[in-house]
PDB file of C-alpha atoms in Angstrom:
ATOM      1  CA  MET A 419       0.969 -52.182 -26.275  1.00 66.00           C
ATOM      2  CA  ALA A 420      -0.315 -48.809 -25.067  1.00 71.00           C
ATOM      3  CA  PRO A 421      -0.749 -46.098 -27.651  1.00 72.00           C
ATOM      4  CA  LYS A 422       1.679 -43.253 -27.590  1.00 74.00           C
ATOM      5  CA  PRO A 423       0.276 -40.075 -26.042  1.00 73.00           C
ATOM      6  CA  ALA A 424      -0.540 -37.367 -28.545  1.00 72.00           C
ATOM      7  CA  ALA A 425       1.952 -34.550 -28.829  1.00 71.00           C
ATOM      8  CA  ARG A 426       0.736 -31.369 -27.103  1.00 71.00           C
ATOM      9  CA  PRO A 427      -0.257 -28.713 -29.508  1.00 70.00           C
ATOM     10  CA  ALA A 428       1.380 -25.300 -29.363  1.00 72.00           C
ATOM     11  CA  GLU A 429      -0.277 -22.857 -26.998  1.00 74.00           C
ATOM     12  CA  LYS A 430      -3.250 -21.244 -28.619  1.00 81.00           C
ATOM     13  CA  PHE A 431      -2.627 -18.131 -26.586  1.00 81.00           C
ATOM     14  CA  PRO A 432       0.992 -18.005 -25.609  1.00 83.00           C
ATOM     15  CA  THR A 433       1.869 -16.700 -22.072  1.00 85.00           C
ATOM     16  CA  PRO A 434       3.262 -13.163 -22.336  1.00 89.00           C
ATOM     17  CA  ALA A 435       6.881 -12.658 -21.515  1.00 94.00           C
ATOM     18  CA  LYS A 436       7.890 -11.022 -18.231  1.00 97.00           C
ATOM     19  CA  ILE A 437       8.552  -7.251 -18.446  1.00 97.00           C
ATOM     20  CA  ALA A 438      11.598  -5.527 -16.953  1.00 98.00           C
ATOM     21  CA  ILE A 439      10.691  -2.555 -14.771  1.00 98.00           C
ATOM     22  CA  THR A 440      12.434  -0.411 -12.191  1.00 98.00           C
ATOM     23  CA  LEU A 441      10.683   0.752  -9.025  1.00 98.00           C
ATOM     24  CA  VAL A 442      12.203   3.207  -6.563  1.00 98.00           C
ATOM     25  CA  VAL A 443      10.942   1.766  -3.323  1.00 98.00           C
ATOM     26  CA  ASN A 444      11.653   3.642  -0.151  1.00 98.00           C
ATOM     27  CA  GLY A 445      14.571   5.448  -1.840  1.00 97.00           C
ATOM     28  CA  ALA A 446      16.214   2.432  -3.402  1.00 98.00           C
ATOM     29  CA  ALA A 447      16.010   1.421  -7.009  1.00 98.00           C
ATOM     30  CA  HIS A 448      14.913  -2.133  -7.711  1.00 98.00           C
ATOM     31  CA  LYS A 449      15.018  -3.804 -11.132  1.00 98.00           C
ATOM     32  CA  LEU A 450      12.301  -6.439 -11.436  1.00 98.00           C
ATOM     33  CA  GLU A 451      10.968  -8.791 -14.086  1.00 98.00           C
ATOM     34  CA  VAL A 452       7.249  -9.234 -13.656  1.00 98.00           C
ATOM     35  CA  ALA A 453       4.303 -10.748 -15.488  1.00 97.00           C
ATOM     36  CA  PRO A 454       2.136  -8.073 -17.106  1.00 97.00           C
ATOM     37  CA  TRP A 455      -0.673  -8.838 -14.674  1.00 97.00           C
ATOM     38  CA  THR A 456       1.359  -8.417 -11.496  1.00 98.00           C
ATOM     39  CA  THR A 457      -0.077  -5.795  -9.187  1.00 98.00           C
ATOM     40  CA  LEU A 458       2.192  -3.291  -7.354  1.00 98.00           C
ATOM     41  CA  LEU A 459       1.084  -4.983  -4.120  1.00 98.00           C
ATOM     42  CA  ASP A 460       2.281  -8.430  -5.326  1.00 98.00           C
ATOM     43  CA  ALA A 461       5.522  -6.890  -6.575  1.00 98.00           C
ATOM     44  CA  LEU A 462       6.146  -5.374  -3.220  1.00 98.00           C
ATOM     45  CA  ARG A 463       5.261  -8.375  -1.157  1.00 98.00           C
ATOM     46  CA  GLU A 464       6.332 -11.273  -3.412  1.00 97.00           C
ATOM     47  CA  HIS A 465       9.358  -9.820  -5.413  1.00 98.00           C
ATOM     48  CA  LEU A 466      10.750  -7.376  -2.783  1.00 98.00           C
ATOM     49  CA  ASP A 467       9.724  -9.145   0.383  1.00 98.00           C
ATOM     50  CA  LEU A 468       8.187  -5.896   1.783  1.00 98.00           C
ATOM     51  CA  THR A 469       5.304  -7.529   3.691  1.00 97.00           C
ATOM     52  CA  GLY A 470       4.277  -4.483   5.692  1.00 97.00           C
ATOM     53  CA  THR A 471       1.826  -3.533   2.947  1.00 98.00           C
ATOM     54  CA  LYS A 472      -1.147  -5.928   3.486  1.00 98.00           C
ATOM     55  CA  LYS A 473      -3.419  -7.762   1.077  1.00 97.00           C
ATOM     56  CA  GLY A 474      -6.879  -7.372   2.394  1.00 95.00           C
ATOM     57  CA  CYS A 475      -9.766  -7.561  -0.086  1.00 95.00           C
ATOM     58  CA  ASP A 476      -7.660  -7.394  -3.331  1.00 95.00           C
ATOM     59  CA  HIS A 477     -10.454  -5.260  -4.792  1.00 96.00           C
ATOM     60  CA  GLY A 478      -9.515  -1.723  -3.618  1.00 95.00           C
ATOM     61  CA  GLN A 479     -12.310  -1.548  -1.015  1.00 96.00           C
ATOM     62  CA  CYS A 480     -10.432  -1.966   2.288  1.00 97.00           C
ATOM     63  CA  GLY A 481      -7.294   0.234   2.022  1.00 98.00           C
ATOM     64  CA  ALA A 482      -4.966  -2.365   3.691  1.00 98.00           C
ATOM     65  CA  CYS A 483      -2.666  -2.064   0.694  1.00 98.00           C
ATOM     66  CA  THR A 484      -2.350   1.740   0.655  1.00 98.00           C
ATOM     67  CA  VAL A 485       1.069   3.022  -0.312  1.00 98.00           C
ATOM     68  CA  LEU A 486       2.402   6.333  -1.537  1.00 98.00           C
ATOM     69  CA  LEU A 487       3.173   6.493  -5.238  1.00 98.00           C
ATOM     70  CA  ASP A 488       5.062   9.649  -6.154  1.00 97.00           C
ATOM     71  CA  GLY A 489       3.774  11.084  -2.862  1.00 96.00           C
ATOM     72  CA  ARG A 490       0.115  10.303  -3.581  1.00 97.00           C
ATOM     73  CA  ARG A 491      -1.818   7.573  -1.795  1.00 97.00           C
ATOM     74  CA  ILE A 492      -3.017   4.596  -3.923  1.00 98.00           C
ATOM     75  CA  ASN A 493      -4.442   1.184  -3.440  1.00 98.00           C
ATOM     76  CA  ALA A 494      -1.489  -1.043  -4.569  1.00 98.00           C
ATOM     77  CA  CYS A 495      -3.842  -3.987  -5.271  1.00 98.00           C
ATOM     78  CA  LEU A 496      -5.432  -2.019  -8.133  1.00 98.00           C
ATOM     79  CA  ALA A 497      -2.171  -0.722  -9.774  1.00 98.00           C
ATOM     80  CA  LEU A 498      -0.303  -2.859 -12.248  1.00 98.00           C
ATOM     81  CA  ALA A 499       3.415  -2.889 -11.493  1.00 98.00           C
ATOM     82  CA  VAL A 500       4.394  -2.515 -15.107  1.00 98.00           C
ATOM     83  CA  MET A 501       2.489   0.808 -15.226  1.00 98.00           C
ATOM     84  CA  GLN A 502       4.591   2.167 -12.363  1.00 98.00           C
ATOM     85  CA  ASP A 503       7.966   1.737 -14.056  1.00 98.00           C
ATOM     86  CA  GLY A 504      10.334   4.412 -12.779  1.00 97.00           C
ATOM     87  CA  ALA A 505       7.879   5.567  -9.991  1.00 98.00           C
ATOM     88  CA  ALA A 506       8.813   6.280  -6.379  1.00 98.00           C
ATOM     89  CA  VAL A 507       6.894   4.064  -3.951  1.00 98.00           C
ATOM     90  CA  THR A 508       6.884   4.640  -0.180  1.00 98.00           C
ATOM     91  CA  THR A 509       5.677   1.846   1.941  1.00 98.00           C
ATOM     92  CA  ILE A 510       5.232   1.617   5.696  1.00 98.00           C
ATOM     93  CA  GLU A 511       8.758   0.335   5.884  1.00 97.00           C
ATOM     94  CA  GLY A 512      10.084   3.518   4.321  1.00 98.00           C
ATOM     95  CA  LEU A 513       8.288   6.130   6.453  1.00 98.00           C
ATOM     96  CA  ALA A 514      10.639   6.046   9.384  1.00 97.00           C
ATOM     97  CA  SER A 515      14.130   7.789   9.275  1.00 95.00           C
ATOM     98  CA  GLY A 516      16.446   5.101  10.597  1.00 93.00           C
ATOM     99  CA  SER A 517      15.349   4.349  14.121  1.00 94.00           C
ATOM    100  CA  THR A 518      13.233   7.463  14.351  1.00 97.00           C
ATOM    101  CA  LEU A 519       9.575   6.772  13.671  1.00 97.00           C
ATOM    102  CA  HIS A 520       7.507   8.940  11.384  1.00 97.00           C
ATOM    103  CA  ALA A 521       5.259  11.356  13.339  1.00 97.00           C
ATOM    104  CA  LEU A 522       2.201   9.253  12.304  1.00 98.00           C
ATOM    105  CA  GLN A 523       3.818   5.966  13.438  1.00 98.00           C
ATOM    106  CA  GLN A 524       4.591   7.557  16.794  1.00 98.00           C
ATOM    107  CA  ALA A 525       1.086   9.050  17.076  1.00 98.00           C
ATOM    108  CA  PHE A 526      -0.554   5.683  16.355  1.00 98.00           C
ATOM    109  CA  ILE A 527       1.404   4.202  19.265  1.00 97.00           C
ATOM    110  CA  GLU A 528       0.676   7.218  21.617  1.00 98.00           C
ATOM    111  CA  HIS A 529      -3.070   7.078  20.789  1.00 98.00           C
ATOM    112  CA  ASP A 530      -3.381   3.297  20.726  1.00 97.00           C
ATOM    113  CA  ALA A 531      -4.719   3.668  17.252  1.00 97.00           C
ATOM    114  CA  PHE A 532      -4.603  -0.031  16.358  1.00 92.00           C
ATOM    115  CA  GLN A 533      -5.828  -3.311  17.761  1.00 93.00           C
ATOM    116  CA  CYS A 534      -5.028  -6.260  15.549  1.00 95.00           C
ATOM    117  CA  GLY A 535      -2.672  -4.126  13.505  1.00 95.00           C
ATOM    118  CA  TYR A 536      -3.549  -5.566  10.158  1.00 96.00           C
ATOM    119  CA  CYS A 537      -4.936  -2.300   8.727  1.00 97.00           C
ATOM    120  CA  THR A 538      -2.337  -0.100  10.419  1.00 98.00           C
ATOM    121  CA  PRO A 539       0.210   0.185   7.599  1.00 98.00           C
ATOM    122  CA  GLY A 540      -2.428   1.208   5.126  1.00 98.00           C
ATOM    123  CA  GLN A 541      -4.036   3.533   7.597  1.00 98.00           C
ATOM    124  CA  ILE A 542      -0.629   5.273   8.309  1.00 98.00           C
ATOM    125  CA  CYS A 543       0.295   5.504   4.610  1.00 98.00           C
ATOM    126  CA  SER A 544      -3.109   6.931   3.844  1.00 98.00           C
ATOM    127  CA  ALA A 545      -2.820   9.418   6.645  1.00 98.00           C
ATOM    128  CA  ALA A 546       0.566  10.439   5.387  1.00 98.00           C
ATOM    129  CA  GLY A 547      -0.912  11.097   2.012  1.00 97.00           C
ATOM    130  CA  LEU A 548      -3.916  12.892   3.535  1.00 97.00           C
ATOM    131  CA  ILE A 549      -1.575  15.280   5.422  1.00 97.00           C
ATOM    132  CA  ALA A 550       0.527  15.850   2.386  1.00 96.00           C
ATOM    133  CA  GLU A 551      -2.593  16.777   0.369  1.00 95.00           C
ATOM    134  CA  GLY A 552      -3.417  19.496   2.937  1.00 95.00           C
ATOM    135  CA  ARG A 553      -7.138  19.273   2.462  1.00 92.00           C
ATOM    136  CA  ALA A 554      -8.223  17.907   5.852  1.00 94.00           C
ATOM    137  CA  LYS A 555      -8.677  20.585   8.486  1.00 92.00           C
ATOM    138  CA  THR A 556     -11.597  19.258  10.559  1.00 96.00           C
ATOM    139  CA  ALA A 557     -12.335  15.835  12.100  1.00 97.00           C
ATOM    140  CA  ASP A 558     -15.227  15.345   9.652  1.00 98.00           C
ATOM    141  CA  GLU A 559     -12.851  16.093   6.684  1.00 97.00           C
ATOM    142  CA  ILE A 560     -10.321  13.587   8.120  1.00 98.00           C
ATOM    143  CA  ARG A 561     -13.027  10.902   8.481  1.00 98.00           C
ATOM    144  CA  GLU A 562     -14.238  11.500   4.929  1.00 97.00           C
ATOM    145  CA  LEU A 563     -10.802  11.414   3.386  1.00 97.00           C
ATOM    146  CA  MET A 564      -9.826   8.296   5.354  1.00 98.00           C
ATOM    147  CA  SER A 565     -13.075   6.484   4.529  1.00 97.00           C
ATOM    148  CA  GLY A 566     -11.284   4.213   2.038  1.00 97.00           C
ATOM    149  CA  ASN A 567      -9.349   2.595   4.836  1.00 98.00           C
ATOM    150  CA  ILE A 568     -11.410   0.091   6.891  1.00 97.00           C
ATOM    151  CA  CYS A 569     -10.540  -1.016  10.422  1.00 97.00           C
ATOM    152  CA  ARG A 570     -12.531  -4.216  11.379  1.00 95.00           C
ATOM    153  CA  CYS A 571     -11.503  -3.674  15.006  1.00 94.00           C
ATOM    154  CA  GLY A 572     -13.209  -0.334  15.113  1.00 94.00           C
ATOM    155  CA  ALA A 573     -10.177   1.763  16.326  1.00 96.00           C
ATOM    156  CA  TYR A 574     -11.503   4.771  14.355  1.00 97.00           C
ATOM    157  CA  PRO A 575     -11.671   7.284  17.234  1.00 98.00           C
ATOM    158  CA  ASN A 576      -8.056   6.582  18.090  1.00 98.00           C
ATOM    159  CA  ILE A 577      -6.993   6.734  14.450  1.00 98.00           C
ATOM    160  CA  LEU A 578      -8.681  10.079  14.218  1.00 98.00           C
ATOM    161  CA  ALA A 579      -7.057  11.228  17.367  1.00 98.00           C
ATOM    162  CA  ALA A 580      -3.563  10.151  16.062  1.00 98.00           C
ATOM    163  CA  ILE A 581      -3.997  11.988  12.814  1.00 98.00           C
ATOM    164  CA  GLU A 582      -5.385  15.195  14.523  1.00 98.00           C
ATOM    165  CA  SER A 583      -2.351  15.201  16.879  1.00 98.00           C
ATOM    166  CA  VAL A 584       0.131  15.125  13.935  1.00 98.00           C
ATOM    167  CA  LEU A 585      -1.792  17.865  12.095  1.00 97.00           C
ATOM    168  CA  ALA A 586      -1.877  20.008  15.232  1.00 96.00           C
ATOM    169  CA  ARG A 587       1.818  19.316  16.105  1.00 91.00           C
ATOM    170  CA  ASN A 588       3.025  20.136  12.630  1.00 82.00           C
ATOM    171  CA  GLY A 589       0.672  22.878  11.689  1.00 74.00           C
ATOM    172  CA  GLY A 590      -0.967  20.729   9.014  1.00 56.00           C
ATOM    173  CA  ALA A 591       2.249  19.360   7.540  1.00 52.00           C
ATOM    174  CA  GLY A 592       3.632  15.817   7.924  1.00 46.00           C
ATOM    175  CA  GLN A 593       7.055  14.870   9.085  1.00 47.00           C
TER     176      GLN A 593
END
């Protein structure tokens, strides 16, 4: 007769309970229950099905996950969702007004500022934050302030042209 399997001991380090948070994403409040280690990026993609924000390096080095948090650009892969409770998050899906594209979205199309498109949402959100900051006046300043967003296809000249066109069109202010 086979011996009975031993009873499993209680967890030495119990898994923490999920935490209830509210995120205001693209103008709509969303109540979520997330594990304490859930990043803002994963909350957006896995809990809210907003897949425009991309997961690139997952280390804050590529900028593919850039979103606007209370109007400031951040790498969503480095921000814990529980620390953003009550914050306003704008993703690429929230930049347009209905069927009218945001000025940057339109400029990226007009200037062919993308190739594969993977980095484009992060590039556009970062550019929206850059314009709102009001610090970039020259091409070199734009390049420096956009340096956290990597484009493996090398569309940098067109990305720069798109951002410059929006700055010129709006006198330095975004849409």
